[in-house]
Amino acid sequence: MSSTTSSSSSSSSSSTSTPYDAVAPDIPGPSTRRTAQFEGPSSSRQRAMNEVLPEPFLEALANQLALDAANYNGRLAAAPALANLFQVCSTWREVSRSDLLWEHLTRRIWRRTFRVSDTWHREYINCHRTARNFETGRLTSSTPQFNHSERRRSLICRCLALSDTRLACGFVDGTVRVFDLETYDHVSTFLSDHGHLFGPFSRSVSGIVITDSNITFARLDGDIYVDAIDVHGQSQARRAVSGFVMNNGALVGFAGTRRWWVGMFAGIAGRAFQVWNAESGESVFVGGRLTDPETVMGWHMLTELVEPVGRVRVTEGEFVVACTGLRLICFNAWNPGVLLRDVMSASGFVVSSMDVSEEAFVVVEREGVGTVWRVGTMELMSRFLLRGSWVRGLWGCMNLGYVLTYSPNPTPFVRVWNIEQEEGRMCVRVYLRAGEVNSMVAHHTHMAISSSHINLLDFGVQEDP
């Protein structure tokens, strides 16, 4: 367990609960009271309003007001806008009791398709408060620990993945260890076959995909393995795809969804990508030249711990974004032969900075310019600037509303960037001595970063006892 401090607030490594009013006093709800200085309309006008404006109309109005506020001023602006609306009179306040309204707003504003709280109103509150925690740097920090039987093994974690409940860590020996995000317990270890050894790092895990029921991971040698995510203890994962290194090169990146797996290869010209049907394991596409300039470095990754030559990510909408230091492309997983975007950078891209969220991707150029693009339309959503010294050793990841970057130079900080406006701004920086970083990932509530150990930062809300 380690402690973490932030420039805006300090935090302890132990989990602490934050009073509701201290974090999100502006979220309306059934308990919201009218303020003394806001008189509202007269009783006669209230009666007229009851007759003229039925509840479905008011609910639709509240819904549209919240969406407009979120679109124009950021997601955190929706709650204050609703608070003002619900203070007009008792009829309008009654709309705040509609859980259907809160479900719709939670799905549209926070992209949450299921709830873990008792009501959708509480789910909305938790999403709002979590976003506020990213904004202010309110967090807890922990170092997940291996089971006693595995602690003696000093292995390097090369790959991370997060879901709503799990942190998955892929290691150089071809194993994936999974931790529970609520308890931080090491709950399962997934093993892969030994196979042929094409170098000391040929079994390194190069990508992990977590779905509701399964975990899928790939190795540098091209093997792909699948198992049930809810397994406890050790499990020998099933090999779904057998890799052919000499024919395809090294599988340097792997990502996917429930329907598709996408692999990025380096080592053989003209075979940068493979796309598989995730249900059958059948290969449906082989081709692409994105990694042709990186063929030599691709082979080096099998024998040396070198910087990643490329990165690939897949959004929920099944758009594939991939980049090397020279070039960035985007295509549909179901139509990989047609490029939707193909750009080069004069200064070069920082490969370890590229990441995707539900609807966007971020990449930082070596000159220190970070840009966020909407994947479907290729619209520029936000732009932010990093100092030159921050780019050396830079890593990046993102979630729905924030980009998180880590740089060891000149001082090791995690920086949180709000990307909901055209001019992105740095909200907070968190001191974190992580060492030589190998991977970094973010989700709705957590961020994880791996080096000689794994740091897990929790921005989530602790439920009241």
XYZ file of C-alpha atoms in Angstrom:
465
model
C 0.000 0.000 0.000
C 1.391 3.411 -0.930
C 0.224 6.938 -0.311
C -0.484 9.486 -3.004
C -0.727 13.242 -2.855
C -2.230 15.710 -5.234
C -1.653 19.389 -5.889
C -5.272 20.182 -5.048
C -5.862 17.779 -2.202
C -4.082 15.049 -0.330
C -5.297 11.491 -0.023
C -4.521 8.486 2.084
C -3.953 5.001 0.772
C -6.809 3.778 2.953
C -10.315 3.997 1.576
C -12.256 6.918 2.999
C -15.820 8.009 2.462
C -16.562 11.569 1.419
C -19.724 13.312 2.656
C -22.259 13.676 -0.136
C -22.750 17.407 0.256
C -19.001 18.047 0.226
C -18.610 16.642 -3.256
C -21.838 17.153 -5.150
C -24.197 19.541 -3.394
C -25.688 20.607 -6.719
C -27.286 17.307 -7.683
C -31.053 17.603 -7.432
C -33.334 14.848 -6.253
C -36.374 14.055 -4.167
C -34.719 15.491 -1.062
C -33.868 18.832 -2.672
C -35.403 21.771 -0.778
C -36.331 25.164 -2.117
C -33.939 27.873 -1.105
C -35.283 30.761 0.938
C -34.291 33.373 -1.595
C -36.115 31.683 -4.499
C -39.829 32.441 -4.193
C -41.129 30.707 -7.312
C -44.456 31.469 -8.975
C -47.651 32.329 -7.143
C -50.169 29.618 -6.188
C -52.503 30.635 -9.018
C -49.694 30.332 -11.527
C -48.751 26.951 -10.059
C -52.309 25.688 -10.587
C -52.275 26.970 -14.157
C -48.930 25.309 -14.744
C -50.293 22.002 -13.427
C -53.106 22.182 -15.969
C -51.070 23.400 -18.940
C -47.797 21.495 -18.426
C -48.402 17.816 -17.636
C -45.634 15.764 -16.037
C -44.453 14.005 -19.257
C -43.852 17.414 -20.808
C -41.890 18.601 -17.785
C -39.852 15.401 -17.771
C -39.005 15.871 -21.438
C -38.068 19.486 -20.760
C -35.825 18.491 -17.850
C -34.196 15.827 -19.992
C -33.454 18.232 -22.831
C -32.190 20.938 -20.473
C -29.731 18.529 -18.863
C -28.476 17.225 -22.205
C -27.980 20.746 -23.557
C -26.070 21.782 -20.443
C -23.846 18.699 -20.691
C -23.184 19.214 -24.407
C -22.314 22.891 -24.161
C -20.695 23.188 -20.737
C -19.585 19.675 -19.836
C -21.255 16.786 -18.027
C -20.836 18.327 -14.578
C -22.999 21.270 -15.693
C -26.135 19.146 -16.084
C -26.835 18.810 -12.343
C -26.836 22.556 -11.513
C -29.093 23.203 -14.498
C -31.579 20.629 -13.217
C -31.351 21.985 -9.666
C -32.471 25.406 -10.906
C -35.326 23.888 -12.894
C -36.645 21.775 -10.025
C -36.789 24.771 -7.688
C -39.440 26.528 -9.777
C -42.381 24.937 -7.921
C -43.626 21.701 -6.349
C -44.899 20.423 -9.701
C -41.500 20.794 -11.287
C -39.784 19.319 -8.212
C -42.010 16.274 -8.471
C -40.339 15.447 -11.798
C -37.087 14.849 -9.909
C -38.701 11.746 -8.389
C -38.894 10.031 -11.778
C -36.331 7.229 -11.845
C -37.028 6.859 -15.567
C -35.705 10.392 -16.067
C -32.526 9.586 -14.126
C -32.069 6.352 -16.045
C -32.262 8.180 -19.360
C -29.880 10.914 -18.210
C -27.398 8.404 -16.778
C -27.372 6.488 -20.026
C -27.067 9.578 -22.236
C -24.719 11.745 -20.180
C -22.547 9.143 -18.434
C -22.918 6.285 -20.964
C -23.846 3.858 -18.175
C -26.010 1.027 -19.520
C -26.604 -0.700 -16.171
C -26.749 0.402 -12.570
C -25.014 -0.912 -9.469
C -26.808 1.429 -7.067
C -30.332 0.993 -5.663
C -31.840 3.590 -7.998
C -30.899 5.375 -11.203
C -30.935 8.651 -9.283
C -28.225 7.308 -6.977
C -26.342 5.956 -9.997
C -26.382 9.431 -11.569
C -25.115 10.927 -8.298
C -22.222 8.469 -8.175
C -21.258 9.183 -11.792
C -21.325 12.924 -11.100
C -19.279 12.618 -7.941
C -16.731 10.339 -9.614
C -16.231 12.873 -12.408
C -15.803 15.577 -9.767
C -13.138 13.408 -8.128
C -11.190 13.264 -11.392
C -11.571 17.037 -11.625
C -10.256 17.699 -8.106
C -7.832 14.821 -7.603
C -9.793 13.162 -4.809
C -8.637 9.531 -4.837
C -7.239 6.585 -2.935
C -4.112 4.689 -3.966
C -3.257 1.042 -3.494
C -0.792 -1.586 -4.672
C -2.550 -4.880 -5.426
C -0.705 -7.843 -3.946
C -0.254 -11.307 -5.440
C -1.355 -14.430 -3.625
C 1.261 -15.732 -1.178
C 2.143 -18.619 -3.488
C 3.083 -16.247 -6.322
C 4.785 -13.370 -4.502
C 8.226 -14.914 -4.842
C 8.063 -14.542 -8.608
C 9.515 -11.253 -9.777
C 7.794 -10.762 -13.117
C 7.325 -7.749 -15.367
C 3.785 -6.609 -16.139
C 3.602 -5.494 -19.773
C -0.136 -5.027 -20.264
C -3.171 -3.810 -18.278
C -6.938 -3.871 -18.780
C -9.821 -2.579 -16.651
C -13.484 -3.481 -16.452
C -16.138 -2.301 -14.006
C -15.071 -4.920 -11.459
C -11.667 -6.301 -12.489
C -8.070 -5.253 -13.130
C -6.231 -7.667 -15.438
C -2.426 -7.646 -15.634
C -0.508 -9.437 -18.395
C 3.052 -10.563 -17.706
C 6.111 -11.527 -19.723
C 5.690 -15.218 -18.881
C 2.338 -15.403 -20.681
C 0.164 -15.303 -17.576
C -2.656 -12.907 -16.757
C -3.413 -12.123 -13.123
C -6.774 -10.612 -12.217
C -7.603 -8.456 -9.175
C -10.962 -7.473 -7.700
C -11.404 -3.685 -7.784
C -13.479 -3.583 -4.632
C -11.272 -5.700 -2.359
C -7.971 -5.490 -4.310
C -7.693 -9.263 -3.845
C -5.829 -11.396 -6.362
C -8.718 -13.600 -7.502
C -7.429 -15.546 -10.511
C -4.410 -16.424 -12.625
C -4.830 -17.464 -16.257
C -2.053 -19.606 -17.740
C -1.095 -20.028 -21.385
C 0.731 -22.901 -23.079
C 4.502 -22.927 -23.136
C 4.734 -23.459 -26.891
C 7.839 -22.688 -28.927
C 10.151 -20.028 -27.553
C 11.167 -17.488 -30.218
C 12.945 -15.278 -27.708
C 12.900 -14.574 -23.948
C 9.867 -12.319 -24.348
C 7.926 -14.124 -27.070
C 5.312 -15.241 -24.518
C 4.733 -11.685 -23.225
C 1.084 -10.680 -23.107
C 0.515 -7.928 -25.682
C -3.194 -7.246 -25.170
C -6.219 -8.136 -23.033
C -9.943 -7.887 -23.805
C -12.506 -8.222 -21.002
C -16.202 -8.720 -21.768
C -19.117 -9.532 -19.474
C -18.318 -13.238 -19.348
C -14.882 -13.812 -20.889
C -11.277 -12.685 -20.768
C -9.216 -12.906 -23.961
C -5.490 -12.250 -24.146
C -2.816 -12.457 -26.832
C 0.946 -12.992 -26.731
C 3.777 -11.602 -28.836
C 4.134 -14.969 -30.584
C 0.570 -14.599 -31.946
C -1.252 -17.081 -29.705
C -4.696 -15.952 -28.450
C -6.297 -17.451 -25.330
C -9.850 -17.330 -23.913
C -11.308 -18.192 -20.508
C -14.259 -17.308 -18.280
C -13.621 -14.091 -16.360
C -15.295 -15.313 -13.166
C -12.789 -18.144 -12.595
C -11.176 -18.187 -9.146
C -7.678 -19.551 -8.587
C -5.468 -20.812 -11.404
C -6.901 -21.797 -14.779
C -5.358 -23.062 -18.007
C -6.852 -20.808 -20.665
C -8.022 -22.298 -23.955
C -5.916 -21.438 -26.984
C -8.356 -20.060 -29.545
C -5.791 -19.001 -32.176
C -2.340 -20.472 -32.832
C 0.233 -17.891 -33.791
C 2.744 -18.235 -36.630
C 5.543 -15.798 -35.864
C 7.615 -16.605 -38.927
C 4.638 -15.915 -41.210
C 3.075 -12.933 -39.435
C 5.758 -11.292 -37.296
C 5.328 -10.309 -33.656
C 1.828 -9.514 -32.382
C 2.758 -6.167 -30.816
C -0.773 -5.008 -29.989
C -4.145 -6.630 -29.399
C -7.616 -5.216 -28.690
C -11.230 -6.007 -29.416
C -14.902 -6.247 -28.498
C -17.442 -9.033 -28.038
C -17.612 -9.485 -31.822
C -14.108 -8.748 -33.118
C -10.461 -9.178 -32.144
C -7.850 -6.989 -33.821
C -4.134 -7.746 -33.783
C -1.326 -5.415 -34.821
C 1.765 -7.199 -36.137
C 5.296 -5.993 -36.913
C 7.939 -8.033 -38.702
C 6.468 -8.952 -42.094
C 5.674 -6.290 -44.701
C 2.047 -6.030 -45.790
C 0.659 -7.914 -42.764
C 0.182 -5.157 -40.189
C -3.295 -6.276 -39.082
C -5.357 -9.360 -38.567
C -9.042 -9.289 -37.652
C -10.793 -12.337 -36.192
C -14.402 -13.198 -35.505
C -14.394 -13.323 -31.693
C -17.066 -16.029 -31.505
C -15.465 -18.505 -33.895
C -11.800 -17.435 -33.836
C -11.850 -17.341 -37.633
C -9.496 -14.886 -39.334
C -11.482 -12.532 -41.583
C -8.797 -10.075 -42.657
C -5.013 -9.938 -43.081
C -3.236 -6.907 -44.499
C -2.150 -3.319 -44.035
C 1.220 -1.562 -44.156
C 1.149 0.617 -41.054
C 4.044 -1.230 -39.373
C 6.175 -1.843 -42.481
C 8.817 0.704 -41.310
C 8.916 -1.113 -37.930
C 9.674 -4.619 -39.159
C 13.110 -4.809 -37.537
C 11.896 -3.425 -34.201
C 9.051 -5.908 -34.256
C 11.511 -8.790 -34.197
C 13.522 -7.056 -31.459
C 10.466 -7.092 -29.184
C 10.776 -10.882 -29.005
C 14.267 -10.670 -27.525
C 14.517 -7.251 -25.827
C 12.430 -5.022 -23.559
C 12.074 -2.170 -26.045
C 9.505 0.600 -26.320
C 6.282 -0.441 -28.079
C 6.488 0.034 -31.836
C 2.751 0.542 -32.191
C -0.562 0.565 -30.380
C -4.076 -0.494 -31.375
C -7.384 0.216 -29.646
C -11.041 -0.559 -30.458
C -13.981 1.600 -29.363
C -17.413 0.385 -28.269
C -18.673 1.321 -31.727
C -16.067 -1.066 -33.230
C -13.862 1.640 -34.707
C -10.192 0.632 -34.736
C -7.531 3.268 -34.035
C -3.872 2.345 -34.473
C -0.640 4.286 -34.570
C 3.115 4.035 -34.801
C 5.604 6.815 -34.225
C 5.117 7.962 -37.831
C 1.482 7.402 -38.706
C -2.061 7.057 -37.311
C -4.982 5.336 -39.005
C -8.622 4.522 -38.246
C -10.955 1.948 -39.793
C -14.073 -0.092 -39.022
C -13.461 -3.551 -37.567
C -16.109 -4.928 -39.935
C -14.528 -3.215 -42.969
C -10.769 -3.047 -42.313
C -9.827 -2.589 -45.938
C -11.165 0.995 -46.002
C -9.262 3.620 -43.998
C -11.419 6.341 -42.452
C -8.405 8.366 -41.388
C -4.730 8.210 -42.323
C -2.459 10.953 -41.006
C 1.222 11.530 -40.409
C 2.916 13.838 -37.922
C 5.895 16.028 -38.721
C 7.260 15.647 -35.198
C 6.015 12.080 -34.689
C 3.427 10.490 -32.402
C 4.062 9.285 -28.876
C 2.844 5.712 -29.289
C 2.275 5.173 -25.573
C -0.047 8.213 -25.429
C -2.705 6.921 -27.816
C -5.930 5.599 -26.300
C -9.688 5.478 -26.908
C -12.856 6.011 -24.893
C -16.417 5.067 -25.819
C -16.564 7.681 -28.586
C -13.167 9.352 -29.020
C -9.412 8.837 -29.205
C -6.441 10.845 -27.962
C -2.873 11.062 -29.198
C 0.064 13.306 -28.265
C 2.686 14.433 -30.760
C 6.334 14.732 -29.810
C 6.144 18.513 -29.980
C 3.755 18.377 -27.002
C 0.379 18.858 -28.714
C -2.365 16.524 -27.536
C -5.559 16.199 -29.575
C -8.850 14.398 -28.939
C -10.965 13.342 -31.932
C -14.493 11.981 -32.197
C -14.052 8.620 -33.883
C -17.237 8.443 -35.965
C -16.982 11.894 -37.546
C -13.255 12.643 -37.064
C -14.292 15.943 -35.481
C -11.648 17.656 -33.336
C -13.109 17.695 -29.826
C -10.284 19.116 -27.721
C -6.672 20.214 -27.809
C -4.170 20.564 -24.962
C -0.481 21.381 -24.650
C 2.279 19.648 -22.708
C 5.655 21.083 -21.866
C 8.556 19.592 -23.764
C 10.039 17.947 -20.673
C 6.745 16.131 -19.999
C 6.880 14.311 -23.345
C 9.972 12.258 -22.460
C 8.784 8.952 -21.040
C 5.141 9.997 -21.548
C 2.267 7.546 -21.129
C -1.406 8.315 -21.611
C -4.915 6.902 -21.288
C -8.451 8.265 -21.235
C -12.032 7.765 -20.123
C -15.251 9.510 -21.099
C -14.359 13.032 -19.971
C -10.677 13.065 -19.062
C -7.239 12.284 -20.432
C -4.663 11.114 -17.907
C -0.956 11.411 -18.666
C 2.074 10.261 -16.714
C 5.569 11.600 -17.154
C 8.595 10.971 -14.922
C 10.271 14.212 -16.035
C 11.178 16.472 -14.400
C 8.970 15.305 -11.491
C 6.809 12.173 -11.658
C 3.208 13.341 -11.960
C -0.077 11.954 -13.211
C -1.866 14.863 -14.865
C -5.622 14.904 -15.394
C -6.906 16.892 -18.381
C -10.531 17.930 -18.859
C -11.293 17.396 -22.567
C -14.954 18.429 -22.695
C -14.156 21.856 -24.111
C -12.313 22.791 -27.275
C -9.384 24.069 -25.227
C -8.478 21.242 -22.884
C -7.251 22.213 -19.435
C -5.196 20.495 -16.791
C -7.432 19.960 -13.740
C -4.987 18.493 -11.272
C -1.680 16.712 -10.961
C -1.005 13.761 -8.675
C 2.491 12.918 -7.484
C 3.280 9.275 -8.248
C 6.730 7.756 -8.229
C 6.002 4.870 -10.577
C 9.487 4.174 -11.942
C 9.946 2.843 -15.478
C 6.397 2.442 -16.767
C 5.319 -0.478 -18.979
C 1.574 0.115 -19.272
C -1.206 2.503 -18.247
C -4.991 2.256 -18.452
C -8.068 4.166 -17.235
C -11.768 3.388 -16.825
C -14.843 5.116 -15.372
C -13.551 5.065 -11.797
C -9.946 3.806 -11.810
C -6.547 4.305 -13.354
C -3.774 1.689 -13.213
C -0.107 2.002 -14.082
C 2.515 -0.748 -14.064
C 6.258 -0.650 -13.572
C 8.204 -2.788 -11.086
C 4.875 -2.901 -9.245
C 1.261 -1.964 -10.012
C -0.302 1.295 -8.806
C -4.104 1.464 -8.734
C -5.721 4.883 -8.321
C -9.396 4.838 -7.312
C -11.412 7.985 -8.093
C -14.695 6.271 -7.316
C -17.289 7.116 -4.687
C -17.434 5.199 -1.442
C -21.041 4.308 -0.698
C -22.389 5.554 2.612
C -22.571 2.750 5.203
